[in-house]
Amino acid sequence: MHIVVCIKQVPDSAQIRVHPVTNTIMRQGVPTIINPYDLFALEEALRLRDKFGGEVTVLTMGPPTAVESLRKALTFGADRAVLLTDRYFAGSDTLATSFALSMALKKIGAEFGDPAIIFTGKQTIDGDTAQVGPGIAKRLDRNQLTYVSKIVETDLVNRTITVERRAEGGVQVLQSRFPVLITMLEATNEMRRGSVENALKAARAEVVTWNAEAVGIEDLTQCGLRGSPTIVKKVFAPGGRTDEVQLVDNEGNPEARANALIDAIFARSPDVEKDLFDQAAHHF
Amino acid sequence: TRKELPEHFKAYKHVWVAVEIEHGQIHSVSFELLGEGRKLADKRGVELAAVVMGDDRARLEEAAKECFEFGADCVYLACDPALVHYRNETATNVLTDLVNTYKPEILLLGATNLGRDLAGSVATTLKTGLTADSTELEIDEEGSLAATRPTFGGSLLCTIFTLNFRPQMATVRPRVMPMPERDPGRTGRIVEFDPQIVEDDIVTKVLDFIADRDSDKANLPYADIVVAGGLGLGSEENFQLVKRLAEVMGAEYGGSRPLVQKGWITADRQIGQTGKTIRPKLYIAAGISGAIQHRVGVEGADMIVAINTDPKAPIFEFAHLGIVADAVTLLPALTQAFSARLRINRLAS
Ligand SMILES: Cc1cc2nc3c(=O)[nH]c(=O)nc-3n(C[C@H](O)[C@H](O)[C@H](O)COP(=O)(O)OP(=O)(O)OC[C@H]3O[C@@H](n4cnc5c(N)ncnc54)[C@H](O)[C@@H]3O)c2cc1C
Ligand SMILES: Cc1cc2nc3c(=O)[nH]c(=O)nc-3n(C[C@H](O)[C@H](O)[C@H](O)COP(=O)(O)OP(=O)(O)OC[C@H]3O[C@@H](n4cnc5c(N)ncnc54)[C@H](O)[C@@H]3O)c2cc1C
């Protein structure tokens, strides 16, 4: 079974800082990581490969430096890495991203075998739209299973796959047919560590690198900024609140302070006070 | 960047909301969107329409009535046995067909799992722009939809337009927009749409649905009172103090993200940018610093009360009421005091 996992290199946003005066993002020196949800997807893919045999290909679109994320994925045990990079892709929104990735996926299918499963993460931690997975599926006209928390069963003979999908108010158990696209939630599986042996292999591995032309994109107006219907017009800092916090006097024992706080809450909102008492009257 | 809108898009008019119905229930976010959609439609001088789909005609007609009462002028109703459960394939086909037939200029969906799955598929099929997780929707001077969303972990906002394509699409998270007033008896017209789905053509089947009916499933977004704790509580054991106060107040409890990572609370109780957005009447935050990612999830609260030992903690910059105190001693005192007052009131009544 051939499986492709789409991974995105993202800034480790825990370390992103906003400049306090200019309100711009300070990207300098911010380390990058593989988007966390993509690692859950990768783990799921590696497990399926270990069980059924086959190959796992990882694919990323990004600047040439995104190769680091691909090597990282190879150390976890992926078999092949593909980097899609071209200045024409710069400024892509989700529609342009899904276009470029779908073209690369077609080429991967042609060169290395049609993937039975394409995995993506549920969303990234930077763009955070959760739109690229569904976008790729539609572009490739594949069945899609989104927000999957668990793969229940894969039946290679009948070519069916059964998953648990997080829906509103519950879990849907869905059965679909290969080839599918799956977007992964945080799974319960323990994630593997990279092995020394794989790390050595990864350092030497050749990363397949394609540009727009290599994946057969003729119409460059579908790429990058030009191929993006959304236009970011304005970036600004959220307006602060002007009224200051009312601090409750901090005198006395905890009991006195607790009562002072409750008085202050009820003084600001008689509505909350009424709700609480109405509810208490019903409850006891 | 603003060109003359291509000729074939000029016929696109009206504001639409794709209504979420699962298991007969309309998701509240759909009503919140109708409230917001009403304002946009009035500003554009156009109609507000809702799209409802499902398999139970009586229920759909009931849902249409609710949509009218919450502001819709028109409801597109698609009824078919294959629409019994939400499935990407069927829902995407119905919604894209409707858009191509009736041509709305704005299409709004909830940023729920269902809404994001559907919106992403529909936008790609229609090759139009989609702004995710908007927190503010406006019409600019030239009549375009301006959708504002948080970026970079909520520390900045950006405004996104889809100027040269139609429809202009956006998703909005539950509880970001206020619930509109209901206008009982308000009506509108229903447009029937026959989706003509052949079940055998649909590859994906729903084998089962396991409802989260266990009482422990949090319904934070819609709770009137929320009590939450953060790392400042110091231990899982101390976190129980938050639960106890919540219990006495009949409130939901939740926490900051590190508590999920530590396993003190489940992910569905995380409040903030990557957790739940809440809009309670009262929010009590104990031992939470008030990082921007937390702040964006609680700013819709009517009253924010902060308990923190550090008077310089960022939470005091946006809390309404604050007390500089050790939560580990104050929380039990609050629980005591509330329960005493509620008991006295019960005896008095
Ligand atoms: C702050 C900010 C806000 C934005 N808002 C919008 C918006 O509202 N609408 C819009 O259309 N675009 C938006 N964009 C642009 C969008 O983020 C980019 O198009 C981005 O390349 C892909 O979207 P995402 O990060 O949201 O991915 P998601 O859709 O959240 O990603 C889902 C999965 O798709 C896969 N994937 C995504 N990107 C890649 C990649 N480059 N290579 C390989 N796999 C990938 C991964 O498996 C990932 O887990 C925004 C960007 C930023 C920085
Ligand atoms: C991409 C991204 C997404 C994120 N999403 C979220 C999110 O959705 N929700 C979220 O909450 N966070 C989120 N975070 C994390 C966020 O940045 C903060 O790290 C987190 O909110 C801090 O949690 P905290 O306030 O509990 O802990 P801390 O920041 O450690 O604060 C503890 C506070 O407790 C106070 N304290 C200490 N002892 C006591 C005591 N005895 N009594 C009272 N107060 C005491 C301290 O003064 C301090 O203010 C996200 C981060 C990133 C990078």
Tab-separated table of C-alpha atoms in Angstrom, chain B residues 21-220:
chain	number	residue	atom	x	y	z
B	21	ILE	CA	-28.803	20.301	11.344
B	22	GLU	CA	-27.647	17.073	12.898
B	23	HIS	CA	-29.955	14.591	14.553
B	24	GLY	CA	-32.817	16.996	14.147
B	25	GLN	CA	-31.032	19.734	16.090
B	26	ILE	CA	-30.098	23.069	14.574
B	27	HIS	CA	-26.674	24.101	15.811
B	28	SER	CA	-26.908	27.453	17.626
B	29	VAL	CA	-24.093	28.829	15.491
B	30	SER	CA	-26.558	28.844	12.578
B	31	PHE	CA	-28.835	31.255	14.450
B	32	GLU	CA	-25.858	33.402	15.384
B	33	LEU	CA	-24.959	33.519	11.674
B	34	LEU	CA	-28.533	34.422	10.703
B	35	GLY	CA	-28.298	37.361	13.127
B	36	GLU	CA	-25.056	38.504	11.551
B	37	GLY	CA	-26.252	37.700	8.024
B	38	ARG	CA	-29.351	39.858	8.617
B	39	LYS	CA	-27.151	42.889	9.285
B	40	LEU	CA	-25.058	42.245	6.165
B	41	ALA	CA	-28.149	41.746	3.982
B	42	ASP	CA	-29.744	44.965	5.274
B	43	LYS	CA	-26.571	46.879	4.554
B	44	ARG	CA	-26.487	45.494	1.024
B	45	GLY	CA	-30.231	45.934	0.564
B	46	VAL	CA	-30.653	42.261	-0.348
B	47	GLU	CA	-32.371	39.159	1.013
B	48	LEU	CA	-31.129	36.807	3.693
B	49	ALA	CA	-31.602	33.136	2.864
B	50	ALA	CA	-30.966	29.942	4.811
B	51	VAL	CA	-30.171	26.540	3.359
B	52	VAL	CA	-31.556	23.550	5.252
B	53	MET	CA	-31.018	19.932	4.275
B	54	GLY	CA	-32.045	16.608	5.754
B	55	ASP	CA	-34.325	13.617	5.315
B	56	ASP	CA	-37.279	14.529	7.521
B	57	ARG	CA	-39.606	16.960	5.783
B	58	ALA	CA	-41.629	17.875	8.860
B	59	ARG	CA	-38.471	18.637	10.773
B	60	LEU	CA	-37.082	20.699	7.893
B	61	GLU	CA	-40.270	22.748	7.685
B	62	GLU	CA	-40.023	23.323	11.413
B	63	ALA	CA	-36.406	24.385	10.941
B	64	ALA	CA	-37.425	26.753	8.138
B	65	LYS	CA	-39.916	28.377	10.502
B	66	GLU	CA	-37.153	28.898	13.055
B	67	CYS	CA	-34.917	30.420	10.369
B	68	PHE	CA	-37.632	32.910	9.422
B	69	GLU	CA	-38.078	33.866	13.068
B	70	PHE	CA	-34.342	34.443	13.376
B	71	GLY	CA	-34.247	36.718	10.338
B	72	ALA	CA	-34.266	34.727	7.071
B	73	ASP	CA	-36.465	35.982	4.209
B	74	CYS	CA	-36.170	32.787	2.236
B	75	VAL	CA	-35.283	29.153	2.942
B	76	TYR	CA	-33.884	26.715	0.386
B	77	LEU	CA	-35.090	23.323	1.509
B	78	ALA	CA	-33.459	20.100	0.298
B	79	CYS	CA	-35.130	16.905	1.486
B	80	ASP	CA	-33.821	13.476	0.527
B	81	PRO	CA	-33.425	10.150	2.352
B	82	ALA	CA	-29.679	10.239	1.576
B	83	LEU	CA	-29.354	13.413	3.651
B	84	VAL	CA	-30.240	11.633	6.893
B	85	HIS	CA	-26.677	12.133	8.205
B	86	TYR	CA	-24.118	14.710	7.297
B	87	ARG	CA	-21.765	13.407	4.635
B	88	ASN	CA	-19.277	15.560	2.801
B	89	GLU	CA	-20.106	14.222	-0.629
B	90	THR	CA	-23.863	14.719	-0.522
B	91	ALA	CA	-23.816	18.027	1.337
B	92	THR	CA	-21.143	19.500	-0.954
B	93	ASN	CA	-23.135	18.534	-4.033
B	94	VAL	CA	-26.373	19.997	-2.711
B	95	LEU	CA	-24.798	23.274	-1.609
B	96	THR	CA	-22.726	23.802	-4.781
B	97	ASP	CA	-25.753	23.049	-6.970
B	98	LEU	CA	-27.811	25.549	-4.995
B	99	VAL	CA	-25.116	28.225	-5.259
B	100	ASN	CA	-24.727	27.682	-9.000
B	101	THR	CA	-28.487	27.871	-9.484
B	102	TYR	CA	-29.417	30.799	-7.223
B	103	LYS	CA	-26.089	32.692	-7.052
B	104	PRO	CA	-25.606	34.255	-3.604
B	105	GLU	CA	-22.925	36.920	-3.179
B	106	ILE	CA	-22.104	35.939	0.400
B	107	LEU	CA	-22.178	32.445	1.924
B	108	LEU	CA	-21.609	31.902	5.658
B	109	LEU	CA	-21.051	28.666	7.572
B	110	GLY	CA	-20.219	27.751	11.172
B	111	ALA	CA	-16.566	26.981	11.872
B	112	THR	CA	-17.536	23.632	13.383
B	113	ASN	CA	-16.165	20.304	12.176
B	114	LEU	CA	-19.179	20.007	9.896
B	115	GLY	CA	-19.009	23.581	8.654
B	116	ARG	CA	-15.282	23.592	7.994
B	117	ASP	CA	-15.457	20.265	6.163
B	118	LEU	CA	-18.311	21.525	3.992
B	119	ALA	CA	-17.003	25.073	3.439
B	120	GLY	CA	-13.549	23.901	2.349
B	121	SER	CA	-15.053	21.481	-0.155
B	122	VAL	CA	-17.611	23.903	-1.542
B	123	ALA	CA	-15.117	26.765	-1.900
B	124	THR	CA	-12.688	24.534	-3.801
B	125	THR	CA	-15.407	23.188	-6.057
B	126	LEU	CA	-16.591	26.733	-6.808
B	127	LYS	CA	-12.973	28.004	-6.968
B	128	THR	CA	-13.715	30.936	-4.708
B	129	GLY	CA	-12.162	32.469	-1.580
B	130	LEU	CA	-12.961	31.325	1.942
B	131	THR	CA	-11.948	33.111	5.144
B	132	ALA	CA	-11.665	30.794	8.107
B	133	ASP	CA	-12.788	31.492	11.678
B	134	SER	CA	-13.838	35.079	11.185
B	135	THR	CA	-14.586	37.097	14.303
B	136	GLU	CA	-16.037	40.137	12.563
B	137	LEU	CA	-17.979	40.560	9.326
B	138	GLU	CA	-18.517	43.942	7.705
B	139	ILE	CA	-19.531	45.414	4.354
B	140	ASP	CA	-16.964	47.954	3.131
B	141	GLU	CA	-17.745	51.215	1.278
B	142	GLU	CA	-17.661	49.417	-2.033
B	143	GLY	CA	-20.036	46.700	-0.970
B	144	SER	CA	-17.545	43.856	-0.472
B	145	LEU	CA	-17.448	41.477	2.472
B	146	ALA	CA	-14.616	42.307	4.876
B	147	ALA	CA	-13.956	39.295	7.101
B	148	THR	CA	-11.626	39.813	10.041
B	149	ARG	CA	-9.887	36.892	11.730
B	150	PRO	CA	-7.212	36.462	14.382
B	151	THR	CA	-3.773	35.525	13.126
B	152	PHE	CA	-0.537	34.504	14.724
B	153	GLY	CA	-2.134	32.962	17.748
B	154	GLY	CA	-4.542	35.822	18.241
B	155	SER	CA	-1.901	38.455	18.759
B	156	LEU	CA	-2.937	40.258	15.573
B	157	LEU	CA	-6.051	40.529	13.461
B	158	CYS	CA	-6.248	40.591	9.688
B	159	THR	CA	-9.023	41.595	7.337
B	160	ILE	CA	-9.518	39.398	4.286
B	161	PHE	CA	-11.508	40.113	1.121
B	162	THR	CA	-12.590	37.996	-1.842
B	163	LEU	CA	-12.921	40.786	-4.355
B	164	ASN	CA	-12.992	39.145	-7.760
B	165	PHE	CA	-14.857	35.890	-7.125
B	166	ARG	CA	-18.319	34.916	-5.942
B	167	PRO	CA	-19.676	33.911	-3.563
B	168	GLN	CA	-17.556	35.506	-0.851
B	169	MET	CA	-17.333	32.775	1.764
B	170	ALA	CA	-16.515	32.828	5.467
B	171	THR	CA	-16.790	30.561	8.487
B	172	VAL	CA	-17.430	31.851	12.024
B	173	ARG	CA	-16.870	29.968	15.277
B	174	PRO	CA	-19.753	29.277	17.647
B	175	ARG	CA	-20.327	31.976	20.240
B	176	VAL	CA	-18.271	34.632	18.509
B	177	MET	CA	-21.450	36.401	17.345
B	178	PRO	CA	-24.281	37.122	19.780
B	179	MET	CA	-27.547	35.181	19.586
B	180	PRO	CA	-30.116	37.344	17.732
B	181	GLU	CA	-33.578	38.173	19.098
B	182	ARG	CA	-36.264	35.798	17.908
B	183	ASP	CA	-39.271	37.361	16.200
B	184	PRO	CA	-42.088	34.848	16.723
B	185	GLY	CA	-44.481	34.567	13.814
B	186	ARG	CA	-42.109	36.176	11.310
B	187	THR	CA	-42.355	34.227	8.037
B	188	GLY	CA	-40.825	33.985	4.595
B	189	ARG	CA	-40.925	31.852	1.505
B	190	ILE	CA	-39.671	28.329	1.044
B	191	VAL	CA	-37.937	27.280	-2.164
B	192	GLU	CA	-37.922	23.525	-2.641
B	193	PHE	CA	-34.803	21.970	-4.103
B	194	ASP	CA	-34.768	18.379	-5.262
B	195	PRO	CA	-31.217	17.094	-4.855
B	196	GLN	CA	-31.866	13.846	-6.780
B	197	ILE	CA	-29.313	11.803	-4.899
B	198	VAL	CA	-28.812	8.160	-5.797
B	199	GLU	CA	-27.653	6.449	-2.598
B	200	ASP	CA	-25.795	3.738	-4.529
B	201	ASP	CA	-23.574	6.401	-6.096
B	202	ILE	CA	-22.334	7.562	-2.701
B	203	VAL	CA	-19.260	5.729	-1.614
B	204	THR	CA	-19.103	6.752	2.037
B	205	LYS	CA	-21.620	5.149	4.405
B	206	VAL	CA	-22.442	6.076	7.994
B	207	LEU	CA	-22.281	2.829	9.972
B	208	ASP	CA	-22.971	4.257	13.400
B	209	PHE	CA	-23.211	7.403	15.476
B	210	ILE	CA	-22.081	7.394	19.073
B	211	ALA	CA	-23.606	10.438	20.744
B	212	ASP	CA	-21.677	12.198	23.490
B	213	ARG	CA	-24.481	11.861	25.919
B	214	ASP	CA	-22.345	11.155	28.936
B	215	SER	CA	-22.893	13.911	31.448
B	216	ASP	CA	-19.229	14.743	31.628
B	217	LYS	CA	-19.136	16.192	28.122
B	218	ALA	CA	-18.612	19.884	28.590
B	219	ASN	CA	-20.889	22.395	26.976
B	220	LEU	CA	-18.669	25.338	27.683
